[in-house]
Tab-separated table of C-alpha atoms and ligand atoms in Angstrom:
chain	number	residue	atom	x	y	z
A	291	UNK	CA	88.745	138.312	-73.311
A	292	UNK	CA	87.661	139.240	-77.052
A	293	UNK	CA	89.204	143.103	-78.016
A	294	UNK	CA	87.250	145.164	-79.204
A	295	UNK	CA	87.912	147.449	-82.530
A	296	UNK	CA	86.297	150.369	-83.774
A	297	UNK	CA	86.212	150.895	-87.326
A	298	UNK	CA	85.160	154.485	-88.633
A	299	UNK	CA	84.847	153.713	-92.740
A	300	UNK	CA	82.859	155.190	-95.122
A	301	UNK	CA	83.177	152.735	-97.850
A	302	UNK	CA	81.124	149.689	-97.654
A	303	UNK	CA	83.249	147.175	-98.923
A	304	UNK	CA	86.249	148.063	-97.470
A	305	UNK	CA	84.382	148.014	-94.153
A	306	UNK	CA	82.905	144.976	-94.555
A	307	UNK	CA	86.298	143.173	-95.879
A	308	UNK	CA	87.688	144.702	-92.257
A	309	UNK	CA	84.946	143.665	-90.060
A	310	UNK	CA	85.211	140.054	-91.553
A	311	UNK	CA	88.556	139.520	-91.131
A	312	UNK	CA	88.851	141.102	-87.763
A	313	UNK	CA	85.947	138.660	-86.384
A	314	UNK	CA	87.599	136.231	-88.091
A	315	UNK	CA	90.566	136.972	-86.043
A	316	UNK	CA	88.623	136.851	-82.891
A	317	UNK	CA	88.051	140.477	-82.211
A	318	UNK	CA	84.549	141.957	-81.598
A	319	UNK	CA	83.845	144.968	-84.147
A	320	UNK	CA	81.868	147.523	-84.980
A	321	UNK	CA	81.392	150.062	-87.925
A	322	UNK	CA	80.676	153.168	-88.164
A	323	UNK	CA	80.356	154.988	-91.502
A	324	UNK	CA	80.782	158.655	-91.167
A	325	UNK	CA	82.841	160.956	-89.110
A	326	UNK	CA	80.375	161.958	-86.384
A	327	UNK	CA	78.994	158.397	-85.440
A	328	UNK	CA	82.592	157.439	-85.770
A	329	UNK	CA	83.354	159.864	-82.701
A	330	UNK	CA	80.264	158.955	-80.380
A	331	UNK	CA	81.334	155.565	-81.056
A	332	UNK	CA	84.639	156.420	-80.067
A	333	UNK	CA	83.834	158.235	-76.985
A	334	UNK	CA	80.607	156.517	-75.503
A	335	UNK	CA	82.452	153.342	-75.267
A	336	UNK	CA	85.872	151.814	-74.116
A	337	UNK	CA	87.656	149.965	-77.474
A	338	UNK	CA	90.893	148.407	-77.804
A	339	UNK	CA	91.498	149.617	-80.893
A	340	UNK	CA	90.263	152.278	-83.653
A	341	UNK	CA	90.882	152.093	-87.536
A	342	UNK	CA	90.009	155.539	-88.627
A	343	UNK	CA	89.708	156.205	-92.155
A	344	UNK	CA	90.747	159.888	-93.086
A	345	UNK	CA	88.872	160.793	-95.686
A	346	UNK	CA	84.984	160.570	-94.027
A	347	UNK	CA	81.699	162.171	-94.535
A	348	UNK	CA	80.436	164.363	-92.058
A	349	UNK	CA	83.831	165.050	-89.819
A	350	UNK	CA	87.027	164.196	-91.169
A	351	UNK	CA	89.399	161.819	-89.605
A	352	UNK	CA	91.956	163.979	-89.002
A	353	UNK	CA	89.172	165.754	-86.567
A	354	UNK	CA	87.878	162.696	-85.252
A	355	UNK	CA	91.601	161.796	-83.828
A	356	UNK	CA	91.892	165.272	-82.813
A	357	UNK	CA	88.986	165.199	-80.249
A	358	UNK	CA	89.764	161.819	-79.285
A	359	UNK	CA	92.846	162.353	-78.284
A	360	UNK	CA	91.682	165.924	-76.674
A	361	UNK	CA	89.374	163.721	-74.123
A	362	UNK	CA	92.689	162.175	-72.567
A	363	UNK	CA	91.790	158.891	-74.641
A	364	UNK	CA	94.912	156.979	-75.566
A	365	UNK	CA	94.004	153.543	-76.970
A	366	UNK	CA	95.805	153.044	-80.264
A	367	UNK	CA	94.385	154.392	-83.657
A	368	UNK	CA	95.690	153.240	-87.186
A	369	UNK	CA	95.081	156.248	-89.563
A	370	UNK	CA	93.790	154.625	-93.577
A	371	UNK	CA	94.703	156.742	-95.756
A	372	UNK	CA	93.138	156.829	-99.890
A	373	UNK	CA	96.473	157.826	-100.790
A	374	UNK	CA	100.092	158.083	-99.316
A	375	UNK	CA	99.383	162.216	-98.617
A	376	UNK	CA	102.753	162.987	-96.376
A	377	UNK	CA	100.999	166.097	-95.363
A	378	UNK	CA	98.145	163.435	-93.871
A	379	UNK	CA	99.957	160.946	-92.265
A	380	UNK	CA	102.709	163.685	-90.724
A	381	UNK	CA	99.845	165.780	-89.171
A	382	UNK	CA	98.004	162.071	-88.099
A	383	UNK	CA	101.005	161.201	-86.333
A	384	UNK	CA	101.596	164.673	-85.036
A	385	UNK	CA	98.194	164.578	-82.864
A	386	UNK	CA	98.845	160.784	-81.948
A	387	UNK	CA	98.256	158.601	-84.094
A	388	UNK	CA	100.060	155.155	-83.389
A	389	UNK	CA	100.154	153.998	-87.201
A	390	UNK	CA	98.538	154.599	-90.686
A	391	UNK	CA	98.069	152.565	-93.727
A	392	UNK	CA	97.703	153.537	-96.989
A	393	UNK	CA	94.813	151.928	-99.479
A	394	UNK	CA	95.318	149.990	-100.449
A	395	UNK	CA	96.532	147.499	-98.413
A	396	UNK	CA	97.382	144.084	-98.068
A	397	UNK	CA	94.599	142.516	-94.815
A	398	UNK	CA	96.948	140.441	-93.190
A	399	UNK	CA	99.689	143.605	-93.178
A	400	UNK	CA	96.858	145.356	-91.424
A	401	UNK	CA	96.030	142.812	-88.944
A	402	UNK	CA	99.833	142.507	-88.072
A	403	UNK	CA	99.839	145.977	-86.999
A	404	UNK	CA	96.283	145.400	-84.977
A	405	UNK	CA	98.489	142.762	-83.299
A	406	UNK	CA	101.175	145.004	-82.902
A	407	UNK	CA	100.048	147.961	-81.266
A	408	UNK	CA	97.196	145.757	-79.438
A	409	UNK	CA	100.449	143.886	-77.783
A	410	UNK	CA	102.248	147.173	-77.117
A	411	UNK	CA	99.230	148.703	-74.759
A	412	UNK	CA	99.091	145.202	-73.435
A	413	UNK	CA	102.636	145.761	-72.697
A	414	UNK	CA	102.291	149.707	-70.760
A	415	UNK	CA	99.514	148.315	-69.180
A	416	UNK	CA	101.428	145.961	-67.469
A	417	UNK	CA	103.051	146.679	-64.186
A	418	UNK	CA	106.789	145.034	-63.744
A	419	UNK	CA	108.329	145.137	-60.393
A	420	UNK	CA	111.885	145.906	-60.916
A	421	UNK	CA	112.951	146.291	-57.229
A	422	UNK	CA	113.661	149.406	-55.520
A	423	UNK	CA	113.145	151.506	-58.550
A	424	UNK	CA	110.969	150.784	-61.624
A	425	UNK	CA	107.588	150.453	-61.997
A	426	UNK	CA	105.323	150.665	-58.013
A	427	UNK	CA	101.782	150.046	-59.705
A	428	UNK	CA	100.705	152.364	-61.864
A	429	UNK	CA	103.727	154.812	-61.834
A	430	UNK	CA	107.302	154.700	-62.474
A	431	UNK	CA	109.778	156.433	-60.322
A	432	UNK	CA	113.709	157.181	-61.114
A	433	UNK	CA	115.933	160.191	-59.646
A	434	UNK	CA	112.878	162.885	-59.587
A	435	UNK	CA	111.089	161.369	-62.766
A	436	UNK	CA	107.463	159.805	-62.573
A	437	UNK	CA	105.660	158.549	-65.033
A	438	UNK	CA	101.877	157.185	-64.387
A	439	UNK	CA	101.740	154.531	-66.900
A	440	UNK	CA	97.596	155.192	-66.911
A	441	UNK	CA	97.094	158.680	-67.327
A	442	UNK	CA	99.996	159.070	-69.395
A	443	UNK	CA	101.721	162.103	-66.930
A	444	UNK	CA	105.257	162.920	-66.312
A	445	UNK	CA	106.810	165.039	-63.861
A	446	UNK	CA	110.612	165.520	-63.595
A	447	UNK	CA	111.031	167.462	-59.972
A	448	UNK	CA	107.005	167.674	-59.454
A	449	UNK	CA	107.473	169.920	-63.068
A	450	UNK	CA	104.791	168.688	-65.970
A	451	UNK	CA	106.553	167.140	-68.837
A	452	UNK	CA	104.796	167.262	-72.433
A	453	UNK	CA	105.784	164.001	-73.987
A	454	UNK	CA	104.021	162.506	-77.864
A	455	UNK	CA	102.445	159.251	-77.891
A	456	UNK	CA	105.670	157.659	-79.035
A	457	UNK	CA	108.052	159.827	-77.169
A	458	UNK	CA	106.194	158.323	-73.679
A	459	UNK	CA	106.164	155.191	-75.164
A	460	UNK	CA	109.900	155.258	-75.529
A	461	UNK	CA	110.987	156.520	-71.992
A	462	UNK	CA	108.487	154.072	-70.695
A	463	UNK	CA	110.320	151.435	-72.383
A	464	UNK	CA	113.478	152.244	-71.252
A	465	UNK	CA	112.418	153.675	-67.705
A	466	UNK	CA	110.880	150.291	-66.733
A	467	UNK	CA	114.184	148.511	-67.384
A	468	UNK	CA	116.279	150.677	-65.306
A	469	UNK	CA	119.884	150.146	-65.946
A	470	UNK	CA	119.324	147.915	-68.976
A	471	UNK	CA	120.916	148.727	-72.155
A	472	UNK	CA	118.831	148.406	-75.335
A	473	UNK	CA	119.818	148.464	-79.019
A	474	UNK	CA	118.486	150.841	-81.193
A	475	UNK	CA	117.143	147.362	-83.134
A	476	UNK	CA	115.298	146.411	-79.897
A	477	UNK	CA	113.621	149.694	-78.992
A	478	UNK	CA	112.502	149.507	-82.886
A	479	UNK	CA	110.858	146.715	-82.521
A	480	UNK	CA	109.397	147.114	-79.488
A	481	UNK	CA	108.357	151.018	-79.527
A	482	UNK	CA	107.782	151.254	-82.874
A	483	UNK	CA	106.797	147.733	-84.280
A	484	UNK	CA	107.967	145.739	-87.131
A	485	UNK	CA	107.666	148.196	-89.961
A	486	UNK	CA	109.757	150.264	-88.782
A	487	UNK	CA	113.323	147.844	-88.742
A	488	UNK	CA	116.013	149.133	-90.611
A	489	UNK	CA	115.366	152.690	-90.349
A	490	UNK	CA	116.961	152.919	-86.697
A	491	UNK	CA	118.133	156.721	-86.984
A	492	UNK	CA	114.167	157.093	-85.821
A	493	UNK	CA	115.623	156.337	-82.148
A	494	UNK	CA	118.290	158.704	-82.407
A	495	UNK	CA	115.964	161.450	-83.313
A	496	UNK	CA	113.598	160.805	-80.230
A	497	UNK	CA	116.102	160.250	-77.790
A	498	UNK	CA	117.295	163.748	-79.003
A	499	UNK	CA	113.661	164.973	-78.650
A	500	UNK	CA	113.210	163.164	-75.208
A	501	UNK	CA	117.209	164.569	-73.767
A	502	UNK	CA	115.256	167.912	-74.288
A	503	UNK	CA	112.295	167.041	-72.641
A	504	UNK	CA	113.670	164.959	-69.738
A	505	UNK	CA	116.965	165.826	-68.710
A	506	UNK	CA	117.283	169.483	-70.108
A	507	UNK	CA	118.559	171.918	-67.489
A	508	UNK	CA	118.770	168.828	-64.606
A	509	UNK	CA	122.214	168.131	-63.871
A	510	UNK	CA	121.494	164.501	-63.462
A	511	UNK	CA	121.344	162.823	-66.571
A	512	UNK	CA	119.066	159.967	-66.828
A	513	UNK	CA	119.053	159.173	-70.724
A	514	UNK	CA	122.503	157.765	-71.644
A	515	UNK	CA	123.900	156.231	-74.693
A	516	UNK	CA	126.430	153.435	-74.320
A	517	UNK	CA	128.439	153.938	-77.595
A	518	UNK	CA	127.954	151.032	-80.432
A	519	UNK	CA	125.423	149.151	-78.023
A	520	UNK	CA	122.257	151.412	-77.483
A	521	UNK	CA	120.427	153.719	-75.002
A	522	UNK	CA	119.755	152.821	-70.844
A	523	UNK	CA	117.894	155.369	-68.533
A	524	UNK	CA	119.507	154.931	-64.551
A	525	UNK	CA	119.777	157.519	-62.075
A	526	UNK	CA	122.494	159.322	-60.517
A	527	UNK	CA	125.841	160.758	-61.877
A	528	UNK	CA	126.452	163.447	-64.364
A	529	UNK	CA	127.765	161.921	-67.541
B	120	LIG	CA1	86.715	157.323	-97.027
Protein backbone atom coordinates (compact mmCIF):
# COMPACT_ATOMS: atom_id res chain seq x y z
CA UNK A 1 0.00 0.00 0.00
CA UNK A 2 1.38 3.49 -1.38
CA UNK A 3 1.76 6.22 1.89
CA UNK A 4 0.51 9.01 1.57
CA UNK A 5 2.36 12.57 2.39
CA UNK A 6 1.09 15.86 2.84
CA UNK A 7 3.17 18.64 1.92
CA UNK A 8 2.09 22.24 3.17
CA UNK A 9 4.81 24.61 1.04
CA UNK A 10 4.51 27.84 -0.11
CA UNK A 11 7.33 27.95 -2.48
CA UNK A 12 6.83 26.45 -5.80
CA UNK A 13 9.95 24.97 -6.51
CA UNK A 14 10.74 23.61 -3.44
CA UNK A 15 7.33 21.93 -3.56
CA UNK A 16 7.61 20.66 -6.71
CA UNK A 17 11.39 19.28 -6.13
CA UNK A 18 9.46 17.40 -2.95
CA UNK A 19 6.51 16.10 -4.69
CA UNK A 20 8.88 14.63 -7.44
CA UNK A 21 11.06 12.92 -5.45
CA UNK A 22 8.54 11.60 -3.04
CA UNK A 23 6.49 9.97 -6.11
CA UNK A 24 9.54 8.99 -7.23
CA UNK A 25 9.98 7.15 -4.08
CA UNK A 26 6.64 5.55 -4.35
CA UNK A 27 4.59 7.68 -2.07
CA UNK A 28 1.31 9.37 -3.18
CA UNK A 29 1.48 13.31 -2.51
CA UNK A 30 -0.18 16.20 -2.39
CA UNK A 31 0.55 20.03 -2.02
CA UNK A 32 -0.82 22.48 -0.50
CA UNK A 33 0.52 26.05 -0.64
CA UNK A 34 -0.64 28.12 2.20
CA UNK A 35 -1.35 27.60 5.81
CA UNK A 36 -5.14 27.21 5.79
CA UNK A 37 -5.50 24.64 2.82
CA UNK A 38 -2.51 23.08 4.44
CA UNK A 39 -4.81 22.37 7.62
CA UNK A 40 -8.11 21.19 5.77
CA UNK A 41 -5.81 19.05 3.98
CA UNK A 42 -4.49 17.90 7.07
CA UNK A 43 -7.65 17.27 8.82
CA UNK A 44 -10.23 16.16 6.05
CA UNK A 45 -8.07 13.30 5.22
CA UNK A 46 -5.97 10.42 6.85
CA UNK A 47 -1.95 10.89 5.64
CA UNK A 48 0.99 9.05 6.62
CA UNK A 49 3.01 11.75 6.76
CA UNK A 50 3.07 15.78 6.78
CA UNK A 51 6.08 18.09 5.73
CA UNK A 52 5.03 21.39 7.08
CA UNK A 53 6.90 24.31 6.11
CA UNK A 54 6.98 27.06 8.94
CA UNK A 55 7.09 30.01 7.41
CA UNK A 56 3.44 29.99 5.27
CA UNK A 57 0.99 32.44 4.00
CA UNK A 58 -2.22 32.62 5.48
CA UNK A 59 -1.59 30.48 8.95
CA UNK A 60 1.75 29.80 10.02
CA UNK A 61 3.14 26.41 10.54
CA UNK A 62 3.77 26.62 13.87
CA UNK A 63 -0.31 27.04 14.06
CA UNK A 64 -1.02 24.53 11.62
CA UNK A 65 0.89 21.78 13.96
CA UNK A 66 -0.74 23.31 16.83
CA UNK A 67 -4.36 22.45 15.74
CA UNK A 68 -3.32 19.31 14.33
CA UNK A 69 -2.06 18.00 17.06
CA UNK A 70 -5.10 19.65 19.24
CA UNK A 71 -7.59 17.20 17.12
CA UNK A 72 -5.83 14.07 18.81
CA UNK A 73 -3.98 13.58 15.31
CA UNK A 74 -0.61 11.94 15.77
CA UNK A 75 0.84 10.90 12.39
CA UNK A 76 4.38 12.22 12.11
CA UNK A 77 5.16 15.87 10.91
CA UNK A 78 8.74 17.07 9.78
CA UNK A 79 8.86 20.87 10.57
CA UNK A 80 11.14 22.92 7.26
CA UNK A 81 12.47 25.51 8.52
CA UNK A 82 14.06 28.87 6.13
CA UNK A 83 16.58 29.07 8.68
CA UNK A 84 18.00 27.09 11.75
CA UNK A 85 15.67 29.59 14.28
CA UNK A 86 16.25 27.50 17.79
CA UNK A 87 13.35 29.44 19.06
CA UNK A 88 11.33 27.58 15.92
CA UNK A 89 12.36 24.26 16.00
CA UNK A 90 12.30 24.16 20.17
CA UNK A 91 8.64 25.41 20.22
CA UNK A 92 7.94 22.81 16.90
CA UNK A 93 9.12 20.08 18.90
CA UNK A 94 7.51 21.32 22.06
CA UNK A 95 3.82 20.87 20.50
CA UNK A 96 4.94 17.53 18.71
CA UNK A 97 6.67 17.72 16.12
CA UNK A 98 8.60 14.38 15.25
CA UNK A 99 11.53 16.16 13.23
CA UNK A 100 12.50 19.44 11.36
CA UNK A 101 14.84 20.29 8.65
CA UNK A 102 16.39 23.26 7.93
CA UNK A 103 16.58 24.80 4.10
CA UNK A 104 18.21 24.01 2.80
CA UNK A 105 18.55 20.60 2.64
CA UNK A 106 20.05 17.83 1.03
CA UNK A 107 16.57 15.47 -0.73
CA UNK A 108 17.80 12.25 -0.01
CA UNK A 109 18.60 13.46 3.92
CA UNK A 110 14.94 14.34 3.82
CA UNK A 111 13.62 11.24 2.43
CA UNK A 112 15.74 9.23 5.03
CA UNK A 113 13.88 10.81 7.73
CA UNK A 114 10.34 10.19 5.69
CA UNK A 115 11.64 6.60 5.96
CA UNK A 116 12.45 6.96 9.37
CA UNK A 117 9.63 8.17 11.16
CA UNK A 118 7.24 6.39 8.44
CA UNK A 119 9.00 2.99 9.90
CA UNK A 120 8.69 4.14 13.52
CA UNK A 121 4.58 4.52 13.36
CA UNK A 122 4.81 1.35 11.38
CA UNK A 123 6.55 0.09 14.35
CA UNK A 124 3.73 1.51 17.43
CA UNK A 125 1.28 0.40 15.21
CA UNK A 126 2.26 -2.93 15.49
CA UNK A 127 0.99 -5.19 18.17
CA UNK A 128 3.80 -7.78 19.68
CA UNK A 129 2.63 -10.47 21.92
CA UNK A 130 5.13 -10.74 24.60
CA UNK A 131 3.33 -13.32 26.83
CA UNK A 132 1.65 -12.64 29.97
CA UNK A 133 2.56 -9.03 29.99
CA UNK A 134 3.33 -6.73 27.01
CA UNK A 135 1.38 -5.62 24.43
CA UNK A 136 -2.83 -7.45 24.45
CA UNK A 137 -3.93 -5.59 21.12
CA UNK A 138 -4.03 -2.24 21.22
CA UNK A 139 -2.82 -1.61 24.86
CA UNK A 140 0.07 -2.39 26.92
CA UNK A 141 -0.23 -3.49 30.45
CA UNK A 142 2.71 -3.71 33.27
CA UNK A 143 2.25 -3.42 37.25
CA UNK A 144 -0.77 -0.69 37.06
CA UNK A 145 0.59 1.02 33.77
CA UNK A 146 -1.48 1.01 30.40
CA UNK A 147 -0.68 2.42 27.53
CA UNK A 148 -3.22 2.29 24.35
CA UNK A 149 -0.78 2.27 21.62
CA UNK A 150 -3.82 4.04 19.32
CA UNK A 151 -5.06 6.80 21.18
CA UNK A 152 -1.87 7.53 22.64
CA UNK A 153 -3.32 7.32 26.65
CA UNK A 154 -1.59 6.31 29.74
CA UNK A 155 -2.84 5.57 33.03
CA UNK A 156 -0.59 4.49 35.95
CA UNK A 157 -3.32 3.19 38.77
CA UNK A 158 -6.46 4.27 36.44
CA UNK A 159 -4.55 8.06 37.00
CA UNK A 160 -4.07 10.06 33.41
CA UNK A 161 -0.48 10.41 32.55
CA UNK A 162 0.62 13.48 30.24
CA UNK A 163 3.40 12.06 28.17
CA UNK A 164 5.23 14.25 24.68
CA UNK A 165 5.26 12.61 21.45
CA UNK A 166 8.74 11.30 22.12
CA UNK A 167 8.42 10.72 25.78
CA UNK A 168 5.39 7.95 24.75
CA UNK A 169 7.39 6.89 22.13
CA UNK A 170 10.14 5.99 24.51
CA UNK A 171 8.16 4.08 27.29
CA UNK A 172 6.43 2.38 24.45
CA UNK A 173 9.67 1.19 23.32
CA UNK A 174 10.81 -0.05 26.33
CA UNK A 175 7.30 -1.16 27.81
CA UNK A 176 6.76 -3.57 24.87
CA UNK A 177 10.03 -5.37 25.63
CA UNK A 178 9.37 -6.01 29.17
CA UNK A 179 12.42 -7.08 30.98
CA UNK A 180 14.76 -6.33 28.07
CA UNK A 181 17.64 -4.15 28.57
CA UNK A 182 18.40 -1.54 25.89
CA UNK A 183 21.45 0.68 25.31
CA UNK A 184 21.16 4.15 25.27
CA UNK A 185 22.68 3.58 21.39
CA UNK A 186 19.64 1.35 20.65
CA UNK A 187 16.80 3.45 22.05
CA UNK A 188 18.64 6.32 19.85
CA UNK A 189 18.22 4.75 17.03
CA UNK A 190 15.12 3.42 17.37
CA UNK A 191 13.12 6.37 19.28
CA UNK A 192 14.83 8.98 17.91
CA UNK A 193 16.26 7.91 14.42
CA UNK A 194 19.58 8.14 12.88
CA UNK A 195 20.39 11.78 13.35
CA UNK A 196 20.35 11.69 16.52
CA UNK A 197 23.57 8.92 17.27
CA UNK A 198 26.18 10.18 19.26
CA UNK A 199 24.37 12.57 21.30
CA UNK A 200 23.01 9.74 23.76
CA UNK A 201 22.71 12.08 26.98
CA UNK A 202 19.13 12.81 25.01
CA UNK A 203 17.98 9.35 26.73
CA UNK A 204 19.17 10.25 29.98
CA UNK A 205 17.26 13.43 29.97
CA UNK A 206 13.86 11.67 29.04
CA UNK A 207 14.16 8.85 31.16
CA UNK A 208 14.58 11.61 33.87
CA UNK A 209 11.47 13.34 32.41
CA UNK A 210 9.53 9.96 32.09
CA UNK A 211 10.84 8.64 36.16
CA UNK A 212 8.73 11.83 36.93
CA UNK A 213 5.93 11.08 34.96
CA UNK A 214 5.68 7.30 35.48
CA UNK A 215 6.96 6.13 38.58
CA UNK A 216 6.86 9.40 40.75
CA UNK A 217 5.20 8.83 44.12
CA UNK A 218 4.51 4.76 43.19
CA UNK A 219 6.61 2.71 45.25
CA UNK A 220 7.07 0.25 42.49
CA UNK A 221 9.56 1.29 40.20
CA UNK A 222 9.14 0.30 36.70
CA UNK A 223 11.93 2.41 34.82
CA UNK A 224 15.35 1.00 35.83
CA UNK A 225 18.80 1.60 34.68
CA UNK A 226 21.22 -1.32 34.61
CA UNK A 227 24.55 0.59 35.14
CA UNK A 228 27.05 0.74 31.90
CA UNK A 229 24.39 -1.33 29.81
CA UNK A 230 21.12 0.81 29.42
CA UNK A 231 17.48 1.25 30.61
CA UNK A 232 14.62 -1.95 30.99
CA UNK A 233 10.99 -1.23 32.27
CA UNK A 234 9.65 -4.73 34.41
CA UNK A 235 7.35 -4.77 37.17
CA UNK A 236 7.58 -5.50 40.70
CA UNK A 237 10.26 -4.69 43.40
CA UNK A 238 11.39 -1.42 44.74
CA UNK A 239 14.87 -0.70 43.49
CA1 LIG B 1 7.66 29.31 3.21
Amino acid sequence: MKHSILVIEDEIKIARVLQLELEHEGYSVHCAKNGRDGLDAALEQNWDLILLDIMLPKLNGLEVLRRIRQQGIQIPIILLTARDTVPDRVSGLDQGANDYMTKPFAIEELLARVRNLLRMSAISLQTQPTGSEGAHGDEIHIDGLSMNIRTRQVKRESQAIELTTKEFDLLYYLASRPGEVMSREQILSQVWGYEFIGDTNVVDVYIRYLRQKIDQGFPNKLIHTLRGVGYLVKDGETP
